[in-house]
């Protein structure tokens, strides 16, 4: 798609493309994004907008598919080619942001569960890429044939990013303890939840590595919180409005060492209305504090969310045996587990951030 014509006034440049579409670009924006204004290697902008005068477009000309724009009062020229215009044209309604839209799933996903082979993935960037893309797009990834060495989880995180250390340490242990501080450290069933909703930001990824599993239960459950939230948006728009509008306080208190709190809606949206984070954890949610005339409707909405998150038709269920690992998006995918009565079960867990995961995917794609 080439450029067939350009027109301009003092403030705007209009570019007409061969396919009949056109786009308007603000002169100030063009000057701000001038290609010579970025460091050749790092790509970082070398000036600040406040260092510029009030910019106007003095002239614009087209040569082949390259447009030269002259800016007044600086007398500076900027050149922009067709691919640059296409890449940078102002946001379209179909833009997905910096990552693709999530691939939503329900219980049917159970039929496609696949554990990637850890030794293969460590030695093959293409397989590593595919596994990381699963975590990004589906919100979870499974791995098997790992050594059951304590601390090995750190090597898995090294494949794409960095451990996010918390007051639980870098790596935490999940096993039943005689005097548990958390339901995770018992044999009880645990309902669907996201971890650490009392943090801001809430940890983006959780990784759990199974070292021992001789239990008679303790199967893992995952549910796609984004899929459930989208269902509420379409089937119960009033409930969706309440769940995305009114914040809830979450708190974790540990003696005099921690008093973590966050005050956020259970379903968080970005400025485009896309779902970006689910917080759901009945253990750490504090008394709701919304206005009295909203409370009854809010509870109805809260129950709808809770019921759909626990709907067997929405979730997948699988056992993690020794040497297997799952990584999931803790801002999207809720986890839980079935009860067990006997047998040792020991997992090691840690958190990591999603931006490193996305970065690693892009770097692997660029190296192809
Ligand atoms: Fe958890």
mmCIF file of C-alpha atoms and ligand atoms in Angstrom:
data_model
loop_
_atom_site.group_PDB
_atom_site.id
_atom_site.type_symbol
_atom_site.label_atom_id
_atom_site.label_comp_id
_atom_site.label_asym_id
_atom_site.label_seq_id
_atom_site.Cartn_x
_atom_site.Cartn_y
_atom_site.Cartn_z
ATOM 1 C CA UNK A 1 0.000 0.000 0.000
ATOM 2 C CA UNK A 2 1.751 3.126 -1.182
ATOM 3 C CA UNK A 3 1.076 6.794 -0.556
ATOM 4 C CA UNK A 4 -0.702 8.647 -3.367
ATOM 5 C CA UNK A 5 -0.955 12.173 -1.959
ATOM 6 C CA UNK A 6 -0.282 14.404 1.035
ATOM 7 C CA UNK A 7 -1.955 17.651 2.030
ATOM 8 C CA UNK A 8 -1.323 19.917 4.975
ATOM 9 C CA UNK A 9 -2.321 23.038 6.832
ATOM 10 C CA UNK A 10 -0.507 24.675 9.765
ATOM 11 C CA UNK A 11 -1.409 21.918 12.207
ATOM 12 C CA UNK A 12 -2.279 18.753 10.299
ATOM 13 C CA UNK A 13 -0.823 16.483 7.648
ATOM 14 C CA UNK A 14 -3.234 14.271 5.744
ATOM 15 C CA UNK A 15 -1.799 11.173 4.071
ATOM 16 C CA UNK A 16 -3.811 9.342 1.394
ATOM 17 C CA UNK A 17 -2.923 5.718 0.799
ATOM 18 C CA UNK A 18 -3.273 3.663 -2.371
ATOM 19 C CA UNK A 19 -6.086 1.553 -0.889
ATOM 20 C CA UNK A 20 -8.334 4.629 -0.630
ATOM 21 C CA UNK A 21 -7.872 5.118 3.137
ATOM 22 C CA UNK A 22 -6.357 8.220 4.642
ATOM 23 C CA UNK A 23 -5.043 9.284 8.027
ATOM 24 C CA UNK A 24 -4.437 12.629 9.709
ATOM 25 C CA UNK A 25 -1.293 13.316 11.707
ATOM 26 C CA UNK A 26 -0.845 16.297 14.035
ATOM 27 C CA UNK A 27 2.225 18.446 13.249
ATOM 28 C CA UNK A 28 3.299 18.530 16.904
ATOM 29 C CA UNK A 29 3.043 14.732 17.017
ATOM 30 C CA UNK A 30 5.135 14.380 13.845
ATOM 31 C CA UNK A 31 7.807 16.704 15.260
ATOM 32 C CA UNK A 32 7.741 14.860 18.596
ATOM 33 C CA UNK A 33 8.242 11.546 16.804
ATOM 34 C CA UNK A 34 10.830 12.715 14.277
ATOM 35 C CA UNK A 35 13.063 9.731 13.475
ATOM 36 C CA UNK A 36 16.266 11.723 13.976
ATOM 37 C CA UNK A 37 15.107 12.506 17.507
ATOM 38 C CA UNK A 38 15.812 8.995 18.748
ATOM 39 C CA UNK A 39 19.090 7.460 19.813
ATOM 40 C CA UNK A 40 20.393 5.254 17.010
ATOM 41 C CA UNK A 41 20.998 2.194 19.211
ATOM 42 C CA UNK A 42 18.730 2.473 22.230
ATOM 43 C CA UNK A 43 15.800 4.001 20.336
ATOM 44 C CA UNK A 44 15.168 6.391 23.201
ATOM 45 C CA UNK A 45 13.955 9.949 22.529
ATOM 46 C CA UNK A 46 16.812 12.409 22.925
ATOM 47 C CA UNK A 47 14.749 15.509 23.765
ATOM 48 C CA UNK A 48 11.739 16.507 25.821
ATOM 49 C CA UNK A 49 8.566 18.080 24.391
ATOM 50 C CA UNK A 50 9.070 21.100 26.645
ATOM 51 C CA UNK A 51 12.304 21.929 24.846
ATOM 52 C CA UNK A 52 10.378 22.515 21.579
ATOM 53 C CA UNK A 53 8.733 25.735 20.410
ATOM 54 C CA UNK A 54 5.087 25.736 19.263
ATOM 55 C CA UNK A 55 5.415 23.676 16.109
ATOM 56 C CA UNK A 56 3.598 24.244 12.819
ATOM 57 C CA UNK A 57 3.899 22.539 9.449
ATOM 58 C CA UNK A 58 5.534 24.887 6.925
ATOM 59 C CA UNK A 59 5.654 22.472 3.971
ATOM 60 C CA UNK A 60 5.098 18.826 3.066
ATOM 61 C CA UNK A 61 6.165 16.950 -0.052
ATOM 62 C CA UNK A 62 5.894 13.411 -1.331
ATOM 63 C CA UNK A 63 8.693 11.599 -3.138
ATOM 64 C CA UNK A 64 8.028 7.946 -3.951
ATOM 65 C CA UNK A 65 6.610 6.662 -0.639
ATOM 66 C CA UNK A 66 8.510 9.074 1.584
ATOM 67 C CA UNK A 67 7.026 12.290 2.962
ATOM 68 C CA UNK A 68 9.246 15.187 3.961
ATOM 69 C CA UNK A 69 7.704 17.609 6.426
ATOM 70 C CA UNK A 70 9.288 20.998 7.204
ATOM 71 C CA UNK A 71 8.578 22.335 10.653
ATOM 72 C CA UNK A 72 8.434 26.023 11.599
ATOM 73 C CA UNK A 73 9.822 27.929 13.364
ATOM 74 C CA UNK A 74 12.823 25.573 13.650
ATOM 75 C CA UNK A 75 13.308 25.120 9.908
ATOM 76 C CA UNK A 76 13.811 21.424 10.598
ATOM 77 C CA UNK A 77 12.873 18.633 8.143
ATOM 78 C CA UNK A 78 11.540 15.238 9.114
ATOM 79 C CA UNK A 79 11.123 12.292 6.758
ATOM 80 C CA UNK A 80 8.562 9.549 7.241
ATOM 81 C CA UNK A 81 8.033 6.590 4.963
ATOM 82 C CA UNK A 82 4.903 4.656 4.206
ATOM 83 C CA UNK A 83 5.652 1.748 6.520
ATOM 84 C CA UNK A 84 6.300 4.168 9.381
ATOM 85 C CA UNK A 85 2.947 5.869 8.802
ATOM 86 C CA UNK A 86 1.186 2.536 8.686
ATOM 87 C CA UNK A 87 2.870 1.339 11.865
ATOM 88 C CA UNK A 88 2.168 4.538 13.759
ATOM 89 C CA UNK A 89 -1.193 5.696 12.479
ATOM 90 C CA UNK A 90 -3.451 6.809 15.319
ATOM 91 C CA UNK A 91 -5.147 4.013 17.267
ATOM 92 C CA UNK A 92 -7.814 2.036 15.480
ATOM 93 C CA UNK A 93 -10.703 0.464 17.390
ATOM 94 C CA UNK A 94 -9.217 -2.967 16.587
ATOM 95 C CA UNK A 95 -5.864 -2.259 18.228
ATOM 96 C CA UNK A 96 -5.155 -4.735 21.008
ATOM 97 C CA UNK A 97 -2.528 -2.784 22.914
ATOM 98 C CA UNK A 98 0.945 -4.225 23.452
ATOM 99 C CA UNK A 99 -0.042 -7.911 23.550
ATOM 100 C CA UNK A 100 -2.580 -9.876 21.501
ATOM 101 C CA UNK A 101 -6.079 -10.253 22.894
ATOM 102 C CA UNK A 102 -6.330 -13.206 25.290
ATOM 103 C CA UNK A 103 -7.574 -16.562 24.014
ATOM 104 C CA UNK A 104 -10.531 -17.233 26.314
ATOM 105 C CA UNK A 105 -11.320 -20.798 27.399
ATOM 106 C CA UNK A 106 -13.625 -22.941 29.508
ATOM 107 C CA UNK A 107 -13.811 -26.617 30.569
ATOM 108 C CA UNK A 108 -13.413 -27.736 26.935
ATOM 109 C CA UNK A 109 -9.768 -26.711 27.269
ATOM 110 C CA UNK A 110 -9.389 -29.888 29.335
ATOM 111 C CA UNK A 111 -9.165 -31.858 26.069
ATOM 112 C CA UNK A 112 -6.090 -29.896 24.900
ATOM 113 C CA UNK A 113 -4.013 -29.962 28.083
ATOM 114 C CA UNK A 114 -0.408 -30.594 27.212
ATOM 115 C CA UNK A 115 2.713 -30.623 29.346
ATOM 116 C CA UNK A 116 5.768 -29.310 27.492
ATOM 117 C CA UNK A 117 9.001 -31.247 27.961
ATOM 118 C CA UNK A 118 11.387 -29.258 30.171
ATOM 119 C CA UNK A 119 14.734 -30.550 28.768
ATOM 120 C CA UNK A 120 13.550 -29.855 25.180
ATOM 121 C CA UNK A 121 12.379 -26.382 26.038
ATOM 122 C CA UNK A 122 15.656 -25.453 27.740
ATOM 123 C CA UNK A 123 17.613 -26.308 24.585
ATOM 124 C CA UNK A 124 15.205 -25.075 21.926
ATOM 125 C CA UNK A 125 14.260 -21.362 21.691
ATOM 126 C CA UNK A 126 11.309 -22.170 19.380
ATOM 127 C CA UNK A 127 9.771 -24.535 21.953
ATOM 128 C CA UNK A 128 10.450 -22.076 24.748
ATOM 129 C CA UNK A 129 8.731 -19.372 22.690
ATOM 130 C CA UNK A 130 5.624 -21.541 22.192
ATOM 131 C CA UNK A 131 5.400 -22.319 25.900
ATOM 132 C CA UNK A 132 5.726 -18.638 26.843
ATOM 133 C CA UNK A 133 3.083 -17.695 24.254
ATOM 134 C CA UNK A 134 0.703 -20.189 25.911
ATOM 135 C CA UNK A 135 1.214 -18.443 29.237
ATOM 136 C CA UNK A 136 0.605 -15.062 27.583
ATOM 137 C CA UNK A 137 -2.440 -16.000 25.479
ATOM 138 C CA UNK A 138 -4.142 -18.792 27.466
ATOM 139 C CA UNK A 139 -2.949 -17.518 30.832
ATOM 140 C CA UNK A 140 -1.237 -20.777 31.791
ATOM 141 C CA UNK A 141 1.451 -23.222 30.732
ATOM 142 C CA UNK A 142 2.359 -26.724 31.938
ATOM 143 C CA UNK A 143 5.777 -28.345 32.053
ATOM 144 C CA UNK A 144 7.000 -31.865 32.860
ATOM 145 C CA UNK A 145 10.154 -33.929 33.247
ATOM 146 C CA UNK A 146 11.796 -31.443 35.575
ATOM 147 C CA UNK A 147 14.225 -32.595 38.232
ATOM 148 C CA UNK A 148 12.630 -32.515 41.688
ATOM 149 C CA UNK A 149 15.511 -30.487 43.066
ATOM 150 C CA UNK A 150 14.446 -27.814 45.565
ATOM 151 C CA UNK A 151 15.055 -24.360 44.101
ATOM 152 C CA UNK A 152 14.910 -25.575 40.490
ATOM 153 C CA UNK A 153 11.903 -23.296 39.988
ATOM 154 C CA UNK A 154 14.373 -20.392 39.910
ATOM 155 C CA UNK A 155 15.981 -21.843 36.767
ATOM 156 C CA UNK A 156 12.548 -21.998 35.121
ATOM 157 C CA UNK A 157 11.938 -18.322 35.924
ATOM 158 C CA UNK A 158 15.401 -17.543 34.530
ATOM 159 C CA UNK A 159 14.128 -18.733 31.143
ATOM 160 C CA UNK A 160 11.961 -15.622 30.843
ATOM 161 C CA UNK A 161 12.327 -13.213 33.704
ATOM 162 C CA UNK A 162 12.896 -12.491 37.353
ATOM 163 C CA UNK A 163 11.418 -13.692 40.607
ATOM 164 C CA UNK A 164 9.229 -11.150 42.320
ATOM 165 C CA UNK A 165 10.237 -11.469 45.926
ATOM 166 C CA UNK A 166 7.619 -10.786 48.597
ATOM 167 C CA UNK A 167 7.384 -11.033 52.358
ATOM 168 C CA UNK A 168 6.915 -14.782 51.755
ATOM 169 C CA UNK A 169 10.466 -14.811 50.367
ATOM 170 C CA UNK A 170 11.659 -15.548 46.831
ATOM 171 C CA UNK A 171 10.465 -19.164 46.873
ATOM 172 C CA UNK A 172 7.652 -20.361 49.140
ATOM 173 C CA UNK A 173 6.715 -23.877 50.185
ATOM 174 C CA UNK A 174 3.197 -25.294 49.735
ATOM 175 C CA UNK A 175 2.669 -28.367 51.960
ATOM 176 C CA UNK A 176 0.528 -29.201 54.945
ATOM 177 C CA UNK A 177 1.949 -27.952 58.209
ATOM 178 C CA UNK A 178 0.966 -28.742 61.805
ATOM 179 C CA UNK A 179 0.109 -25.084 62.593
ATOM 180 C CA UNK A 180 -0.790 -23.526 59.251
ATOM 181 C CA UNK A 181 -0.820 -19.747 58.766
ATOM 182 C CA UNK A 182 -2.671 -20.173 55.474
ATOM 183 C CA UNK A 183 -5.215 -22.665 54.103
ATOM 184 C CA UNK A 184 -2.657 -23.541 51.402
ATOM 185 C CA UNK A 185 -0.617 -25.242 54.121
ATOM 186 C CA UNK A 186 -3.424 -27.688 55.036
ATOM 187 C CA UNK A 187 -5.066 -30.648 53.265
ATOM 188 C CA UNK A 188 -8.392 -28.788 52.898
ATOM 189 C CA UNK A 189 -10.089 -28.025 49.594
ATOM 190 C CA UNK A 190 -9.281 -24.511 48.431
ATOM 191 C CA UNK A 191 -11.816 -22.572 46.365
ATOM 192 C CA UNK A 192 -10.896 -20.621 43.245
ATOM 193 C CA UNK A 193 -8.882 -17.505 44.028
ATOM 194 C CA UNK A 194 -6.141 -15.190 42.884
ATOM 195 C CA UNK A 195 -3.106 -14.870 45.120
ATOM 196 C CA UNK A 196 -2.099 -11.741 46.962
ATOM 197 C CA UNK A 197 -4.936 -9.380 45.960
ATOM 198 C CA UNK A 198 -3.715 -7.200 48.841
ATOM 199 C CA UNK A 199 -0.623 -6.228 46.835
ATOM 200 C CA UNK A 200 -0.448 -3.379 44.352
ATOM 201 C CA UNK A 201 0.465 -4.386 41.732
ATOM 202 C CA UNK A 202 -0.788 -7.900 42.305
ATOM 203 C CA UNK A 203 1.879 -10.477 41.256
ATOM 204 C CA UNK A 204 1.479 -11.143 37.536
ATOM 205 C CA UNK A 205 2.624 -14.749 37.316
ATOM 206 C CA UNK A 206 2.635 -17.614 39.746
ATOM 207 C CA UNK A 207 4.764 -20.693 39.197
ATOM 208 C CA UNK A 208 4.250 -23.923 41.165
ATOM 209 C CA UNK A 209 6.725 -26.814 40.912
ATOM 210 C CA UNK A 210 5.713 -30.174 42.358
ATOM 211 C CA UNK A 211 8.502 -31.921 44.257
ATOM 212 C CA UNK A 212 6.441 -34.633 45.955
ATOM 213 C CA UNK A 213 2.893 -35.814 45.401
ATOM 214 C CA UNK A 214 1.845 -39.009 47.117
ATOM 215 C CA UNK A 215 -1.521 -37.569 48.130
ATOM 216 C CA UNK A 216 -4.901 -39.158 47.447
ATOM 217 C CA UNK A 217 -6.265 -35.895 46.005
ATOM 218 C CA UNK A 218 -5.027 -32.326 45.912
ATOM 219 C CA UNK A 219 -5.758 -31.939 42.196
ATOM 220 C CA UNK A 220 -5.269 -28.469 40.765
ATOM 221 C CA UNK A 221 -8.074 -26.438 39.283
ATOM 222 C CA UNK A 222 -7.743 -23.418 37.021
ATOM 223 C CA UNK A 223 -10.462 -21.129 35.681
ATOM 224 C CA UNK A 224 -10.138 -18.344 33.120
ATOM 225 C CA UNK A 225 -11.260 -15.289 35.081
ATOM 226 C CA UNK A 226 -11.299 -13.132 31.933
ATOM 227 C CA UNK A 227 -13.693 -15.579 30.209
ATOM 228 C CA UNK A 228 -15.974 -15.524 33.266
ATOM 229 C CA UNK A 229 -15.843 -11.725 33.433
ATOM 230 C CA UNK A 230 -16.695 -11.459 29.720
ATOM 231 C CA UNK A 231 -19.675 -13.743 30.327
ATOM 232 C CA UNK A 232 -20.855 -11.456 33.113
ATOM 233 C CA UNK A 233 -20.349 -8.423 30.846
ATOM 234 C CA UNK A 234 -22.690 -9.924 28.241
ATOM 235 C CA UNK A 235 -25.213 -11.790 30.451
ATOM 236 C CA UNK A 236 -25.337 -9.541 33.538
ATOM 237 C CA UNK A 237 -24.310 -6.027 32.457
ATOM 238 C CA UNK A 238 -25.561 -4.438 35.701
ATOM 239 C CA UNK A 239 -23.448 -6.807 37.798
ATOM 240 C CA UNK A 240 -20.453 -6.157 35.540
ATOM 241 C CA UNK A 241 -20.835 -2.419 36.063
ATOM 242 C CA UNK A 242 -20.811 -2.830 39.854
ATOM 243 C CA UNK A 243 -17.882 -5.279 39.910
ATOM 244 C CA UNK A 244 -15.771 -2.981 37.751
ATOM 245 C CA UNK A 245 -16.728 0.236 39.551
ATOM 246 C CA UNK A 246 -16.721 -0.281 43.319
ATOM 247 C CA UNK A 247 -13.392 -1.086 44.971
ATOM 248 C CA UNK A 248 -12.985 -3.723 47.669
ATOM 249 C CA UNK A 249 -10.345 -3.643 50.385
ATOM 250 C CA UNK A 250 -8.010 -6.616 50.639
ATOM 251 C CA UNK A 251 -5.683 -7.048 53.565
ATOM 252 C CA UNK A 252 -2.945 -9.359 54.799
ATOM 253 C CA UNK A 253 -1.850 -8.866 58.375
ATOM 254 C CA UNK A 254 1.070 -10.768 59.826
ATOM 255 C CA UNK A 255 1.863 -9.682 63.393
ATOM 256 C CA UNK A 256 4.104 -6.656 63.327
ATOM 257 C CA UNK A 257 5.907 -7.664 60.121
ATOM 258 C CA UNK A 258 3.291 -7.011 57.408
ATOM 259 C CA UNK A 259 0.067 -5.060 56.912
ATOM 260 C CA UNK A 260 -0.492 -5.229 53.161
ATOM 261 C CA UNK A 261 -3.587 -3.547 51.744
ATOM 262 C CA UNK A 262 -5.035 -2.820 48.329
ATOM 263 C CA UNK A 263 -8.351 -1.159 47.455
ATOM 264 C CA UNK A 264 -9.403 -2.180 43.957
ATOM 265 C CA UNK A 265 -12.462 -3.390 42.031
ATOM 266 C CA UNK A 266 -12.719 -7.192 41.655
ATOM 267 C CA UNK A 267 -12.664 -6.731 37.874
ATOM 268 C CA UNK A 268 -10.303 -4.005 36.707
ATOM 269 C CA UNK A 269 -10.627 -2.473 33.238
ATOM 270 C CA UNK A 270 -8.216 -0.373 31.223
ATOM 271 C CA UNK A 271 -9.224 2.868 29.549
ATOM 272 C CA UNK A 272 -10.471 0.909 26.490
ATOM 273 C CA UNK A 273 -12.777 -1.227 28.635
ATOM 274 C CA UNK A 274 -10.578 -4.322 28.330
ATOM 275 C CA UNK A 275 -10.343 -6.568 31.380
ATOM 276 C CA UNK A 276 -6.828 -6.361 32.811
ATOM 277 C CA UNK A 277 -6.975 -7.811 36.324
ATOM 278 C CA UNK A 278 -9.208 -9.997 38.465
ATOM 279 C CA UNK A 279 -8.907 -9.966 42.236
ATOM 280 C CA UNK A 280 -10.926 -12.674 43.958
ATOM 281 C CA UNK A 281 -10.026 -14.071 47.336
ATOM 282 C CA UNK A 282 -12.699 -14.442 49.989
ATOM 283 C CA UNK A 283 -10.031 -15.092 52.638
ATOM 284 C CA UNK A 284 -8.404 -11.693 52.389
ATOM 285 C CA UNK A 285 -11.389 -9.547 51.269
ATOM 286 C CA UNK A 286 -12.401 -7.115 54.018
ATOM 287 C CA UNK A 287 -15.937 -5.928 54.844
ATOM 288 C CA UNK A 288 -17.381 -4.215 51.768
ATOM 289 C CA UNK A 289 -17.650 -0.470 52.192
ATOM 290 C CA UNK A 290 -19.767 0.662 49.249
ATOM 291 C CA UNK A 291 -22.804 2.946 49.760
ATOM 292 C CA UNK A 292 -25.774 1.288 51.517
ATOM 293 C CA UNK A 293 -28.062 1.675 48.494
ATOM 294 C CA UNK A 294 -25.579 -0.315 46.371
ATOM 295 C CA UNK A 295 -24.839 -3.098 48.866
ATOM 296 C CA UNK A 296 -27.702 -5.486 48.015
ATOM 297 C CA UNK A 297 -27.035 -5.265 44.265
ATOM 298 C CA UNK A 298 -23.305 -5.591 44.859
ATOM 299 C CA UNK A 299 -23.781 -8.803 46.839
ATOM 300 C CA UNK A 300 -25.918 -10.200 44.004
ATOM 301 C CA UNK A 301 -23.134 -9.343 41.552
ATOM 302 C CA UNK A 302 -20.488 -10.816 43.872
ATOM 303 C CA UNK A 303 -22.436 -14.078 44.099
ATOM 304 C CA UNK A 304 -22.811 -14.252 40.306
ATOM 305 C CA UNK A 305 -19.041 -13.849 39.968
ATOM 306 C CA UNK A 306 -18.340 -16.477 42.658
ATOM 307 C CA UNK A 307 -20.800 -18.984 41.185
ATOM 308 C CA UNK A 308 -19.453 -18.644 37.653
ATOM 309 C CA UNK A 309 -15.843 -18.906 38.851
ATOM 310 C CA UNK A 310 -16.735 -22.216 40.545
ATOM 311 C CA UNK A 311 -18.838 -23.563 37.652
ATOM 312 C CA UNK A 312 -17.388 -26.974 36.648
ATOM 313 C CA UNK A 313 -18.174 -25.997 33.041
ATOM 314 C CA UNK A 314 -15.665 -23.159 33.285
ATOM 315 C CA UNK A 315 -12.637 -24.867 34.782
ATOM 316 C CA UNK A 316 -9.939 -27.387 34.033
ATOM 317 C CA UNK A 317 -8.660 -29.886 36.578
ATOM 318 C CA UNK A 318 -5.457 -31.913 36.578
ATOM 319 C CA UNK A 319 -2.983 -33.481 38.929
ATOM 320 C CA UNK A 320 0.557 -32.193 39.267
ATOM 321 C CA UNK A 321 2.919 -35.063 39.910
ATOM 322 C CA UNK A 322 6.495 -34.820 41.097
ATOM 323 C CA UNK A 323 8.588 -33.222 38.346
ATOM 324 C CA UNK A 324 5.683 -31.254 36.863
ATOM 325 C CA UNK A 325 5.144 -27.508 36.969
ATOM 326 C CA UNK A 326 2.432 -25.004 36.159
ATOM 327 C CA UNK A 327 2.822 -21.307 35.498
ATOM 328 C CA UNK A 328 -0.233 -19.071 35.320
ATOM 329 C CA UNK A 329 -1.308 -15.468 35.029
ATOM 330 C CA UNK A 330 -2.333 -14.568 38.565
ATOM 331 C CA UNK A 331 -4.122 -11.438 37.317
ATOM 332 C CA UNK A 332 -6.370 -13.542 35.085
ATOM 333 C CA UNK A 333 -6.470 -17.261 35.913
ATOM 334 C CA UNK A 334 -7.823 -18.308 39.303
ATOM 335 C CA UNK A 335 -6.508 -21.423 40.969
ATOM 336 C CA UNK A 336 -7.805 -23.836 43.588
ATOM 337 C CA UNK A 337 -7.374 -27.447 44.544
ATOM 338 C CA UNK A 338 -9.369 -30.436 45.727
ATOM 339 C CA UNK A 339 -8.939 -31.770 49.268
ATOM 340 C CA UNK A 340 -6.744 -34.695 50.193
ATOM 341 C CA UNK A 341 -6.665 -36.861 53.299
ATOM 342 C CA UNK A 342 -3.386 -38.719 53.266
ATOM 343 C CA UNK A 343 -0.023 -38.705 51.543
ATOM 344 C CA UNK A 344 2.762 -36.166 51.317
ATOM 345 C CA UNK A 345 2.368 -33.245 48.916
ATOM 346 C CA UNK A 346 5.038 -30.596 48.501
ATOM 347 C CA UNK A 347 5.164 -27.826 45.942
ATOM 348 C CA UNK A 348 7.526 -24.901 45.661
ATOM 349 C CA UNK A 349 6.117 -21.653 44.381
ATOM 350 C CA UNK A 350 7.235 -18.204 43.357
ATOM 351 C CA UNK A 351 5.925 -15.089 41.636
ATOM 352 C CA UNK A 352 7.245 -13.245 38.594
ATOM 353 C CA UNK A 353 6.188 -10.242 36.520
ATOM 354 C CA UNK A 354 4.465 -10.452 33.144
ATOM 355 C CA UNK A 355 6.394 -7.654 31.433
ATOM 356 C CA UNK A 356 9.543 -9.822 31.357
ATOM 357 C CA UNK A 357 7.560 -12.709 29.883
ATOM 358 C CA UNK A 358 6.254 -10.454 27.089
ATOM 359 C CA UNK A 359 9.732 -9.030 26.550
ATOM 360 C CA UNK A 360 11.288 -12.510 26.237
ATOM 361 C CA UNK A 361 8.655 -13.490 23.642
ATOM 362 C CA UNK A 362 9.470 -10.398 21.548
ATOM 363 C CA UNK A 363 13.228 -10.982 21.828
ATOM 364 C CA UNK A 364 12.825 -14.629 20.764
ATOM 365 C CA UNK A 365 10.666 -13.535 17.813
ATOM 366 C CA UNK A 366 13.180 -10.884 16.742
ATOM 367 C CA UNK A 367 16.012 -13.467 16.797
ATOM 368 C CA UNK A 368 14.249 -15.854 14.398
HETATM 369 FE FE1 LIG B 1 -3.128 -19.612 46.028
#
